[in-house]
mmCIF file of C-alpha atoms in Angstrom:
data_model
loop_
_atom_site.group_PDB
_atom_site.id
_atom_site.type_symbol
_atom_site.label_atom_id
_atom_site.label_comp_id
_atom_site.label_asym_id
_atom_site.label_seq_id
_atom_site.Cartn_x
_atom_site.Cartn_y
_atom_site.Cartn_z
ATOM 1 C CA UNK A 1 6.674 -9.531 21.745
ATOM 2 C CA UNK A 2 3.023 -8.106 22.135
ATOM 3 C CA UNK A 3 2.350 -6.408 18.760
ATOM 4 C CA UNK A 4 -0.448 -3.977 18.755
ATOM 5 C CA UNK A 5 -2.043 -4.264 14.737
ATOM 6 C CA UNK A 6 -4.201 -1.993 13.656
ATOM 7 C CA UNK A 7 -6.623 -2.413 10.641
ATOM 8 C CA UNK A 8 -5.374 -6.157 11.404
ATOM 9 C CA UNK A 9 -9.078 -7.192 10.478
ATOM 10 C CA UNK A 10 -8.332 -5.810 6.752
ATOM 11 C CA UNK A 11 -6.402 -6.840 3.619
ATOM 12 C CA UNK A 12 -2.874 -6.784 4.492
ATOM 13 C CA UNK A 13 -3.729 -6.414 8.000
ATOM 14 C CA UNK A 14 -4.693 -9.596 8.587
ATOM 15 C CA UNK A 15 -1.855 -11.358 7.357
ATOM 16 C CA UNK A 16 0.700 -9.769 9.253
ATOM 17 C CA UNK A 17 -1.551 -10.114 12.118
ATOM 18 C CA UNK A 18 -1.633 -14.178 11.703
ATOM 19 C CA UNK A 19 1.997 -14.370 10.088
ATOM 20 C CA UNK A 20 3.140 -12.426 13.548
ATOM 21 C CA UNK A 21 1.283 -14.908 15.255
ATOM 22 C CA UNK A 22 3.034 -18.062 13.787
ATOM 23 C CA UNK A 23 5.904 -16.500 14.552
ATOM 24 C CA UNK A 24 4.907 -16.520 18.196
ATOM 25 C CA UNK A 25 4.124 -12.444 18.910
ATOM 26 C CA UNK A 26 1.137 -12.083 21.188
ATOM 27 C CA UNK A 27 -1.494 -10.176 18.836
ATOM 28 C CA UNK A 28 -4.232 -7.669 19.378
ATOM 29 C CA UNK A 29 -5.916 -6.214 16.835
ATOM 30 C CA UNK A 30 -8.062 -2.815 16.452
ATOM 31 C CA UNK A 31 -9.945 -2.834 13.241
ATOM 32 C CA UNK A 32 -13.206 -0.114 12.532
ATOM 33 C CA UNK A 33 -13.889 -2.618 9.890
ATOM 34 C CA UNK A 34 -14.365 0.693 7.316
ATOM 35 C CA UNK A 35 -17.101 -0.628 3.954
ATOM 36 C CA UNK A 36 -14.293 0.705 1.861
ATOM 37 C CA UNK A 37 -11.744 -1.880 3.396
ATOM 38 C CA UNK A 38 -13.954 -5.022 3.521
ATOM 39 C CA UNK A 39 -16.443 -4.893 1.135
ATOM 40 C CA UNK A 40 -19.384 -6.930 2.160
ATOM 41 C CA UNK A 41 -17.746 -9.463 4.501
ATOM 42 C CA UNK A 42 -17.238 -8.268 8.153
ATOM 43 C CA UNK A 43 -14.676 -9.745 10.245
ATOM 44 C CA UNK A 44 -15.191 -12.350 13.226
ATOM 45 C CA UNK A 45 -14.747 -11.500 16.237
ATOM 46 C CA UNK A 46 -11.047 -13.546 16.725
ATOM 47 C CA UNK A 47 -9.018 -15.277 13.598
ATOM 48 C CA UNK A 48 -7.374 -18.407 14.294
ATOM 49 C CA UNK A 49 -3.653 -19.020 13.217
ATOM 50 C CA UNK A 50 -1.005 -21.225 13.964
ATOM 51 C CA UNK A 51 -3.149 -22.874 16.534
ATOM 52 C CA UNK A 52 -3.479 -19.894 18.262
ATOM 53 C CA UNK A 53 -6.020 -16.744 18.590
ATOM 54 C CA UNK A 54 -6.053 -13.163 18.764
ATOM 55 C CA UNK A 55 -8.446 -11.007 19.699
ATOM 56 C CA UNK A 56 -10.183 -8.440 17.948
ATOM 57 C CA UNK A 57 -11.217 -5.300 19.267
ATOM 58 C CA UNK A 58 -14.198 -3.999 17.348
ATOM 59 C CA UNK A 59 -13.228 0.000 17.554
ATOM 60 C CA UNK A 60 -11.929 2.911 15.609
ATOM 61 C CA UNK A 61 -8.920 4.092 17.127
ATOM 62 C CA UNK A 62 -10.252 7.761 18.244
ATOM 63 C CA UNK A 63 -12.612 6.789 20.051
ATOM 64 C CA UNK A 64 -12.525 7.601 23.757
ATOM 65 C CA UNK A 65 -10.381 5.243 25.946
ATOM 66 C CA UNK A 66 -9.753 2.719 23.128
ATOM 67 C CA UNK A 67 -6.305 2.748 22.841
ATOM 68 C CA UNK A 68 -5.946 3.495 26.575
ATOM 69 C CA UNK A 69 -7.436 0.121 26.976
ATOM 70 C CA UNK A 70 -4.684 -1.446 24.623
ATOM 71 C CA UNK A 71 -1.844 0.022 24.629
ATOM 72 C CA UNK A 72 -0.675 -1.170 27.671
ATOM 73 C CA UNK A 73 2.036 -3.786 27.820
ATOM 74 C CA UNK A 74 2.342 -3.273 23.829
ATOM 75 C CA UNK A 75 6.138 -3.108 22.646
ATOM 76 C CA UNK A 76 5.324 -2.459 18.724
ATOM 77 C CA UNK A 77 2.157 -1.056 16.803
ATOM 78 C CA UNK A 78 2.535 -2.660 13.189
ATOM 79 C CA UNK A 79 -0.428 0.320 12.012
ATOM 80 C CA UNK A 80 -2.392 -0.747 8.743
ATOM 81 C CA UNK A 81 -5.439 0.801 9.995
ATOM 82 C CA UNK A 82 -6.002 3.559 6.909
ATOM 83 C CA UNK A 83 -8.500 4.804 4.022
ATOM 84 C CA UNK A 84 -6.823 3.335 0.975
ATOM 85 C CA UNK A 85 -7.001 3.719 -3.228
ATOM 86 C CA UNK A 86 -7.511 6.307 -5.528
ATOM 87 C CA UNK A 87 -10.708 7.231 -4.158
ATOM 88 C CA UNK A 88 -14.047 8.817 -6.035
ATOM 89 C CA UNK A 89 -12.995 12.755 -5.989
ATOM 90 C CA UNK A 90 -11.805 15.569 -3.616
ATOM 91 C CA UNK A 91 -14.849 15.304 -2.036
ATOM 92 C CA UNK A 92 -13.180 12.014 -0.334
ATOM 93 C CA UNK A 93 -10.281 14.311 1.674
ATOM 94 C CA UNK A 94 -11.861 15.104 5.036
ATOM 95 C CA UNK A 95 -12.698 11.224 4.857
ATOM 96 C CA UNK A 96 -8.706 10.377 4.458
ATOM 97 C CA UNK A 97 -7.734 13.216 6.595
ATOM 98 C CA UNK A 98 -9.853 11.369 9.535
ATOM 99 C CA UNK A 99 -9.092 7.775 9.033
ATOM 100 C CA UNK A 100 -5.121 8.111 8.260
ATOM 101 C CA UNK A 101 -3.797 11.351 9.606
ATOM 102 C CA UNK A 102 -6.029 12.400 12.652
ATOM 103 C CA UNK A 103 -6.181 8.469 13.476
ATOM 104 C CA UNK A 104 -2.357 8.004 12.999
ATOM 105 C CA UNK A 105 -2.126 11.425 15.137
ATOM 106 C CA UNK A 106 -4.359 10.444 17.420
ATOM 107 C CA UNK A 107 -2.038 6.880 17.851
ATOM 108 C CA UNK A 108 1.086 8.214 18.165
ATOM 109 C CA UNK A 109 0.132 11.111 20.734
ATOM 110 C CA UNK A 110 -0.987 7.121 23.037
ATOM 111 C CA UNK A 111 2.213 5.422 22.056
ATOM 112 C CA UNK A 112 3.990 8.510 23.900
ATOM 113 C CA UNK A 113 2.081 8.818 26.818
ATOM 114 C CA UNK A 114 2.126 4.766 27.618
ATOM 115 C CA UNK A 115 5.596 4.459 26.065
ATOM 116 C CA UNK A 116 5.370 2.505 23.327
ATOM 117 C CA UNK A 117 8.805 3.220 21.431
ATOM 118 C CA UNK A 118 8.470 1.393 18.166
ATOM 119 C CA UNK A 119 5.907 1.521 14.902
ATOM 120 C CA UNK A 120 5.614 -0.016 11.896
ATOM 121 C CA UNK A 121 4.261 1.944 9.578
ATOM 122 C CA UNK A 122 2.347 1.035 6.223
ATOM 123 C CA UNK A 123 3.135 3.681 4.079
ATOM 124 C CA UNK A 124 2.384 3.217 0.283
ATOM 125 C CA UNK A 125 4.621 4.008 -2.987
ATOM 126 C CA UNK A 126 1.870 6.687 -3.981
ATOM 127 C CA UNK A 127 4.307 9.505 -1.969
ATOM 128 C CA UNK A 128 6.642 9.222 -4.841
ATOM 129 C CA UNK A 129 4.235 10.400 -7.664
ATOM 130 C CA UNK A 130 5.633 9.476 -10.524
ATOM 131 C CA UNK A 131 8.566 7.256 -10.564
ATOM 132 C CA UNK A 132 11.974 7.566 -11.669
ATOM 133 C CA UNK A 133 12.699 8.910 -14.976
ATOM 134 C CA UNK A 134 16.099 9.216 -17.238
ATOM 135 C CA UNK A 135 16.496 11.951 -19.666
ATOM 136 C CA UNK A 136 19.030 10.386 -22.322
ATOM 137 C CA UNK A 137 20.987 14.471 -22.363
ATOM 138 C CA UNK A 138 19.856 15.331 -18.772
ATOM 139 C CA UNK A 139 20.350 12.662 -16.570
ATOM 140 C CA UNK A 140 17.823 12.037 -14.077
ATOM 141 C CA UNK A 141 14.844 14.229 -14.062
ATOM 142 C CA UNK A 142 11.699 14.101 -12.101
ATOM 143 C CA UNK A 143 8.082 15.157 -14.197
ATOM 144 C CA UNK A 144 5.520 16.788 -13.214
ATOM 145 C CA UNK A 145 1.672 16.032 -13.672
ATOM 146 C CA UNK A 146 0.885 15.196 -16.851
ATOM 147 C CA UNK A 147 -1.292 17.345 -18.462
ATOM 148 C CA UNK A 148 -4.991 16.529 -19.102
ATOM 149 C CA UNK A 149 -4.977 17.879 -22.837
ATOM 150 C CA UNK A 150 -1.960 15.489 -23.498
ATOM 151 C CA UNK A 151 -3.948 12.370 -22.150
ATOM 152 C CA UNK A 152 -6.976 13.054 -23.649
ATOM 153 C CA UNK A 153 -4.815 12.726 -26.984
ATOM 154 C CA UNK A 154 -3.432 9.335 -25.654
ATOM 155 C CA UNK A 155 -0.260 10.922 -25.653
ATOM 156 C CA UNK A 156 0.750 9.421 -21.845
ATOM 157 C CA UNK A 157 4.264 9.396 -21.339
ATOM 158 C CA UNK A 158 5.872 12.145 -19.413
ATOM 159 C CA UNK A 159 8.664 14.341 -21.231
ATOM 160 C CA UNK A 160 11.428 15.495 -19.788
ATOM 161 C CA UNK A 161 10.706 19.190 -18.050
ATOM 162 C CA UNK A 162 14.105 20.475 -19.565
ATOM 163 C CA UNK A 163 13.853 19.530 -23.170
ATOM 164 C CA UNK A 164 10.612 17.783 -24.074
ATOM 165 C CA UNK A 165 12.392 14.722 -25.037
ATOM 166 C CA UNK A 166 11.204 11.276 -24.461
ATOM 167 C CA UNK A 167 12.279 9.684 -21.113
ATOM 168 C CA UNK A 168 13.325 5.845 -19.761
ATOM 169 C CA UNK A 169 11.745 4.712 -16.641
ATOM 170 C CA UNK A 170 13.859 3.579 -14.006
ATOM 171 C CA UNK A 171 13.689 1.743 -10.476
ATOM 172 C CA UNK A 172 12.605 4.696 -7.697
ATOM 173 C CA UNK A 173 14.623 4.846 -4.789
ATOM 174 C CA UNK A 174 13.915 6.020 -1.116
ATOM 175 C CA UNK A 175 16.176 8.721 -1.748
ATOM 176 C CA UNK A 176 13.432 10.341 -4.218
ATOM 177 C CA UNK A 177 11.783 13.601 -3.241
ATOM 178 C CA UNK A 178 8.111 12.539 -2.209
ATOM 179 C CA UNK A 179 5.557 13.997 -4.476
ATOM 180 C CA UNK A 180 2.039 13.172 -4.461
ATOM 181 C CA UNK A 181 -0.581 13.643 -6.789
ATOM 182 C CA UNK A 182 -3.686 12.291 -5.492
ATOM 183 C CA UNK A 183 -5.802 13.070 -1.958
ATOM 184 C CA UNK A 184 -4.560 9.780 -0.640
ATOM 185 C CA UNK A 185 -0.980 9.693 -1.625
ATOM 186 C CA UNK A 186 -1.316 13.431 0.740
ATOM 187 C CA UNK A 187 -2.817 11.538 3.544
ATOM 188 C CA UNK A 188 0.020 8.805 3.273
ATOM 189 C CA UNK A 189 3.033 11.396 3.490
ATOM 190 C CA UNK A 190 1.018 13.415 6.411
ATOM 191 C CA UNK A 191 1.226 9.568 7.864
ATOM 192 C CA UNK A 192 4.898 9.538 7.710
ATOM 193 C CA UNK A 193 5.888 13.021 8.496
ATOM 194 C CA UNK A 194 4.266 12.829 11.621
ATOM 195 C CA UNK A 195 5.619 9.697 12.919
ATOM 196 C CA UNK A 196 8.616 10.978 11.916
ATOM 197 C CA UNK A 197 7.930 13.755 14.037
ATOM 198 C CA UNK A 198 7.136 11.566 16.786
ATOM 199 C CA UNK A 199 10.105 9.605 16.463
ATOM 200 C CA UNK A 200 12.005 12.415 16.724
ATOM 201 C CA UNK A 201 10.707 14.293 20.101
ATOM 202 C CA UNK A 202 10.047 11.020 21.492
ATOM 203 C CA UNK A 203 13.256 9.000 20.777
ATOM 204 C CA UNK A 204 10.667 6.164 19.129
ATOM 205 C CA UNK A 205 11.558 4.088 16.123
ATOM 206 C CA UNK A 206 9.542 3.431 12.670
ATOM 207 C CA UNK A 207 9.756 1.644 10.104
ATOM 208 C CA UNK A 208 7.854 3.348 7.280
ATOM 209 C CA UNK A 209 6.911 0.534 4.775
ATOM 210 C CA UNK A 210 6.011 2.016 1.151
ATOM 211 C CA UNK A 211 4.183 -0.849 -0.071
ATOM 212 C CA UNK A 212 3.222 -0.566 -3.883
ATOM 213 C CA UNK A 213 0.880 -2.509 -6.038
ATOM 214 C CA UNK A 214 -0.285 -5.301 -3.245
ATOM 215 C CA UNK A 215 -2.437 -8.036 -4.589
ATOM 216 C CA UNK A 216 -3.473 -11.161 -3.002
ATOM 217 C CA UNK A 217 -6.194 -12.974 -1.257
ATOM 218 C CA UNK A 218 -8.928 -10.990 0.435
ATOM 219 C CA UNK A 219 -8.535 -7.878 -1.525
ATOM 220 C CA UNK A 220 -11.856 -5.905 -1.396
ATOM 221 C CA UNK A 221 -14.452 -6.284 -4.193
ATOM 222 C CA UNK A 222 -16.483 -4.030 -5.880
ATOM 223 C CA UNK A 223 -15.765 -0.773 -4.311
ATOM 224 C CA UNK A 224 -13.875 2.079 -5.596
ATOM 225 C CA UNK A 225 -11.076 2.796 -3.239
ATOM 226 C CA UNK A 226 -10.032 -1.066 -3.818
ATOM 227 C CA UNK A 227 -6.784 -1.994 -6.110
ATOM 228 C CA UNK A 228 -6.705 -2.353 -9.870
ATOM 229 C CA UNK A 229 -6.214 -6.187 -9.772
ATOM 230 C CA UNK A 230 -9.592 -6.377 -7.019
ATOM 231 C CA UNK A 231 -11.529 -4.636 -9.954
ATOM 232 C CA UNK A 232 -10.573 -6.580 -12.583
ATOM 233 C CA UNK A 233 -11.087 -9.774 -10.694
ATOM 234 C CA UNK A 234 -14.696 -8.478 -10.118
ATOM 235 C CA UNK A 235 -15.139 -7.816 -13.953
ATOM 236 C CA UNK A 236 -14.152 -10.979 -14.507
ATOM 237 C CA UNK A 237 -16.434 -12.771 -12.092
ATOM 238 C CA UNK A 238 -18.768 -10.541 -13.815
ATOM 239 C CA UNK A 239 -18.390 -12.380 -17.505
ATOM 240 C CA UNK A 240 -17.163 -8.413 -18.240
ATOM 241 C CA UNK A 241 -14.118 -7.607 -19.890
ATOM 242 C CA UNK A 242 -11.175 -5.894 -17.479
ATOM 243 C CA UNK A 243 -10.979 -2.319 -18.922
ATOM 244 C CA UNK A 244 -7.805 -1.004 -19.140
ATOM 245 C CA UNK A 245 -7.312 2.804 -18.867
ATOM 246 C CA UNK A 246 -4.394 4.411 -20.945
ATOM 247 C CA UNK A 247 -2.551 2.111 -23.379
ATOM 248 C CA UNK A 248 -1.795 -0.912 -20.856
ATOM 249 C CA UNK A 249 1.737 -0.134 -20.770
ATOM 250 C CA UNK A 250 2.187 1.652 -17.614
ATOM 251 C CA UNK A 251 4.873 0.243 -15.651
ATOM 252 C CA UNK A 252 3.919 -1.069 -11.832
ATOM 253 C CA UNK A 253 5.451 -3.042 -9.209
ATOM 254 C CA UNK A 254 3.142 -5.817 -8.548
ATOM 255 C CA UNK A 255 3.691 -7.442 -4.907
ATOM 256 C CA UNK A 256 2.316 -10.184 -2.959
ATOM 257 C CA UNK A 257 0.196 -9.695 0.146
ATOM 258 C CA UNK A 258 1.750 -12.658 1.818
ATOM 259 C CA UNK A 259 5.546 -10.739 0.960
ATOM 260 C CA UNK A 260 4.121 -8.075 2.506
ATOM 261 C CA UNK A 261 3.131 -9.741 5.411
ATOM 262 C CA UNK A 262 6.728 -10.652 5.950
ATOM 263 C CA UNK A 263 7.789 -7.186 5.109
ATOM 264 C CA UNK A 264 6.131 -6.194 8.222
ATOM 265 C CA UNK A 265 7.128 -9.374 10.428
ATOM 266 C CA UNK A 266 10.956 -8.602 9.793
ATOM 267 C CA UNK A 267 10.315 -4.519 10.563
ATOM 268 C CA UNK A 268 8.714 -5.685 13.951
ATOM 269 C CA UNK A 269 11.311 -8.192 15.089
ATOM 270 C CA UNK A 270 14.572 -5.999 13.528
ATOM 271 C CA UNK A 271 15.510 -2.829 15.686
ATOM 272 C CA UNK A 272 15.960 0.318 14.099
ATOM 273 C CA UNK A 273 16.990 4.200 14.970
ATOM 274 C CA UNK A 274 14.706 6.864 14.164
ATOM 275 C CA UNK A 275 12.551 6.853 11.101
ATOM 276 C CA UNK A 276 13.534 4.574 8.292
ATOM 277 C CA UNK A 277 11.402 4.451 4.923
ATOM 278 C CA UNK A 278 12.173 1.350 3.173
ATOM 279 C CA UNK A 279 10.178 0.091 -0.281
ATOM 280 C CA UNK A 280 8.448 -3.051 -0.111
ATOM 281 C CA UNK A 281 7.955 -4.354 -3.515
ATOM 282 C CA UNK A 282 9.241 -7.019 -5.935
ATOM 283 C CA UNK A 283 11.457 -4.659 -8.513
ATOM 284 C CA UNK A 284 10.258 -5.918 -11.108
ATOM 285 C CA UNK A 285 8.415 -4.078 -13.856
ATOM 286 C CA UNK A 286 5.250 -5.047 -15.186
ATOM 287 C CA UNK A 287 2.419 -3.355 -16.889
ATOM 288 C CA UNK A 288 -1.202 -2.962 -16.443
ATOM 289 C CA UNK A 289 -2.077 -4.686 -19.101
ATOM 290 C CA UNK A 290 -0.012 -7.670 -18.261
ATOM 291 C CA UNK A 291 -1.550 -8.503 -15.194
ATOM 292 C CA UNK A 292 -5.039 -7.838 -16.858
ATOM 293 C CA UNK A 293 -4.217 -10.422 -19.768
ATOM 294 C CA UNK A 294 -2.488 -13.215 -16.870
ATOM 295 C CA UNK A 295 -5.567 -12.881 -15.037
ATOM 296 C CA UNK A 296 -7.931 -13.270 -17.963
ATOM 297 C CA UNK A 297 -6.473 -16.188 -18.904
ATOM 298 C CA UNK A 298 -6.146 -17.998 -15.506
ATOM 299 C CA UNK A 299 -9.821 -17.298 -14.822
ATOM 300 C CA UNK A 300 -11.143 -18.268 -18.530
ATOM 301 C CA UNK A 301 -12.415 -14.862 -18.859
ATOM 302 C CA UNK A 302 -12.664 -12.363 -21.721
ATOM 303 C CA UNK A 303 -10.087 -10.282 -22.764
ATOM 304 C CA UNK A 304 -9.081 -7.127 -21.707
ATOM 305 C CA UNK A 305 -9.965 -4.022 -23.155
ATOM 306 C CA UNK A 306 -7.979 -1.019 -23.602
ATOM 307 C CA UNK A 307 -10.041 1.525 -23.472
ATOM 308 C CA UNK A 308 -7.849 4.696 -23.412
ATOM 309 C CA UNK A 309 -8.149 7.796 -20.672
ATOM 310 C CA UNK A 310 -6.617 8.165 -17.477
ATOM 311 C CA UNK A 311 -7.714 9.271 -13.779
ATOM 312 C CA UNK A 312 -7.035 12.986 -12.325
ATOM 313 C CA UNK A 313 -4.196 12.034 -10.464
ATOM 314 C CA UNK A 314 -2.761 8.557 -12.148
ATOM 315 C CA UNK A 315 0.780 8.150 -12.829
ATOM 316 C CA UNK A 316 2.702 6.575 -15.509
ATOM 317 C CA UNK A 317 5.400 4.450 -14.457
ATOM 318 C CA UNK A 318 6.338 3.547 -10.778
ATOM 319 C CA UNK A 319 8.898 0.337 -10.098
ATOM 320 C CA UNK A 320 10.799 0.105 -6.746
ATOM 321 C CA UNK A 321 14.514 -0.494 -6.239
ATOM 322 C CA UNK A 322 14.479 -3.296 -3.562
ATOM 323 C CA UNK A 323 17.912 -3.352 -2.223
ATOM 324 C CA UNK A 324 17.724 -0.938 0.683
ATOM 325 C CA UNK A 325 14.920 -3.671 2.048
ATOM 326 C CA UNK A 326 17.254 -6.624 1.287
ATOM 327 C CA UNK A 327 20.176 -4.510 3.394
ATOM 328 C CA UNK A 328 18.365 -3.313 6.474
ATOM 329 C CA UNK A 329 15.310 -5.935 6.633
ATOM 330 C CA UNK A 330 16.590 -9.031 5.149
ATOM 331 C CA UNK A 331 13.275 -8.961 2.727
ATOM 332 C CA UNK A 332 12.880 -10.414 -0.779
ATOM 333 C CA UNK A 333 9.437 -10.873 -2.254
ATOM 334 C CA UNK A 334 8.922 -14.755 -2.761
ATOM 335 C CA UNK A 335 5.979 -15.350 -4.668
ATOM 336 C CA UNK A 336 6.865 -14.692 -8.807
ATOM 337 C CA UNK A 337 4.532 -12.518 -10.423
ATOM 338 C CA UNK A 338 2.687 -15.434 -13.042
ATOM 339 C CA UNK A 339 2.527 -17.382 -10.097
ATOM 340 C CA UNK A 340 0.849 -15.043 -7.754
ATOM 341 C CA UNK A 341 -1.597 -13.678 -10.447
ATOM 342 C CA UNK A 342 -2.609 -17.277 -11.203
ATOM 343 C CA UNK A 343 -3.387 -17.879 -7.932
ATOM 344 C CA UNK A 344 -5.061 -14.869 -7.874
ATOM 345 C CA UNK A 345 -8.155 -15.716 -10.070
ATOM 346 C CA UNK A 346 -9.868 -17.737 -7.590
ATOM 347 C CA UNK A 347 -8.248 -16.340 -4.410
ATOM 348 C CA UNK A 348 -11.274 -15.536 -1.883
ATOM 349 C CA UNK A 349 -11.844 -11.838 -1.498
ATOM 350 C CA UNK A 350 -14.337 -9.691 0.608
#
């Protein structure tokens, strides 16, 4: 098939765009190579893989007659093009609103009007807010924000809105009501509600792919919209200490950027109807503090520090339930999470 990637110059995008090409899909990428995405390091102008090449068009996707001039003969856009992380402060929204929703707008409005009927979407696990929680006398319960007084006492765990009483965290599902709490994790559900819009009026397909805490080779470096394991690998190569907000213990679902790349290989070559939002993660809990100690460790560092506080918007615990990806997609993440992290110390990034 001829798979249209977008942001296939970035992190993640890049390896679906050369795992798609081992596979034997004709590529084209679209990448505005954003500072935010790639750090220092811009892109070549074609990536080899598999003995093959693809071509990269240099371009950000609203720009006139770009995607008029690609979108031809396409039969899936896998789109990774998007503003990602927590970001610096509000001031950042008009900057997400234009790079994920006006851009994915923008995309889908050319997918109809050249008839290209299927997407892949990367979506992120930040539309859940906070994860799944179980109240021990009511059951399942979904918190809301935690308040600022209580983390500012360390107190970070959130209580059950009926009775106060401590919670367990459990596996979030794609059945949970989306909830976001930051300017990106808006951005990210504008993403899917419109191409779930589209898929609707048009009679298109998508795959919505709610990738959570993706780590891996190429991450970007010292910037602040990059991922929690990019920033401690940058401490590190500092001779600094990882700092580690809260207590350490907040539960995430760490998952490799090669798993994801396969993720999004099985959404393009598996048919589906409608929109579909599937979790792409490992489903296994670990904490903060565990990947910043495995890292440490594997690159000879210091130790982490825990260091208390929490960011406006930060959740506490948020582990996927895989299955629904193992029904419909055939996907289990490979790669073990000491092995990955390992590797991680001295992966290349940008």
């Amino acid at each position: 098939m001829r798979v249209l990637v977008t942001g296939g110059a970035g992190f993640i995008g890049s390896h679906v765009a050369e795992l798609l090409t081992e596979r034997g899909h004709d590529v084209l990428v679209v990448d505005a190579l954003l500072p935010a995405a790639h750090g220092g390091e811009a892109a070549n102008a074609s990536e080899a893989a598999g003995g093959r090449t693809y071509e990269i068009v240099l371009a950000r996707l609203q720009e006139p007659g770009v995607l008029a001039s690609v979108l031809p003969g396409v039969d899936v856009v896998c789109h990774q093009a998007a503003m990602v992380g927590h970001g610096v402060d509000p001031s950042d929204a008009p900057s997400y609103a234009e790079h994920n929703d006006y851009a994915t707008a923008y995309l889908l409005a050319a997918m109809h009007e050249h008839g290209v009927r299927q997407l892949v979407l990367a979506s992120s696990m930040v539309v859940y807010g906070e994860g799944a929680y179980r109240c021990a006398d009511h059951g399942p319960v979904r918190p809301g924000p935690r308040r600022k007084e209580d983390l500012d006492a360390g107190r970070y765990e959130p209580p059950c809105p009926s009775c106060g009483a401590a919670l367990e965290p459990e596996l979030v599902s794609e059945l949970a009501a989306a909830d976001p709490r930051s300017t990106y994790a808006a951005s990210k559900l504008a993403q899917e509600n419109y191409a779930a819009a589209w898929a609707r009026q048009s009679g298109g397909a998508v795959w919505a792919l709610r990738y959570h805490n993706v780590y891996g080779p190429r991450m970007p470096r010292d910037t602040p919209y990059s991922g929690v394991a990019a920033m401690f690998r940058s401490a590190l190569a500092r001779g600094e200490a990882p700092r580690v907000l809260e207590d350490g213990r907040q539960r995430r679902d760490f998952v490799h950027v090669r798993d994801v790349a396969l993720a999004n290989a099985l959404a393009v070559e598996t048919k589906v109807r409608g929109f579909q939002a599937v979790n792409v993660c490992s489903g296994e809990p670990h904490t903060i503090g565990d990947l910043a100690e495995t890292l440490a460790k594997a690159a000879g560092g210091p130790a982490p520090r825990v260091v208390g506080g929490a960011r406006p918007g930060d959740v506490r615990h948020v582990v996927a339930d895989p299955a629904k990806a193992g029904a419909v997609l055939g996907f289990r993440a490979r790669t073990a999470f000491a092995d990955g992290v390992r590797a991680f110390a001295t992966d290349p990034l940008r």
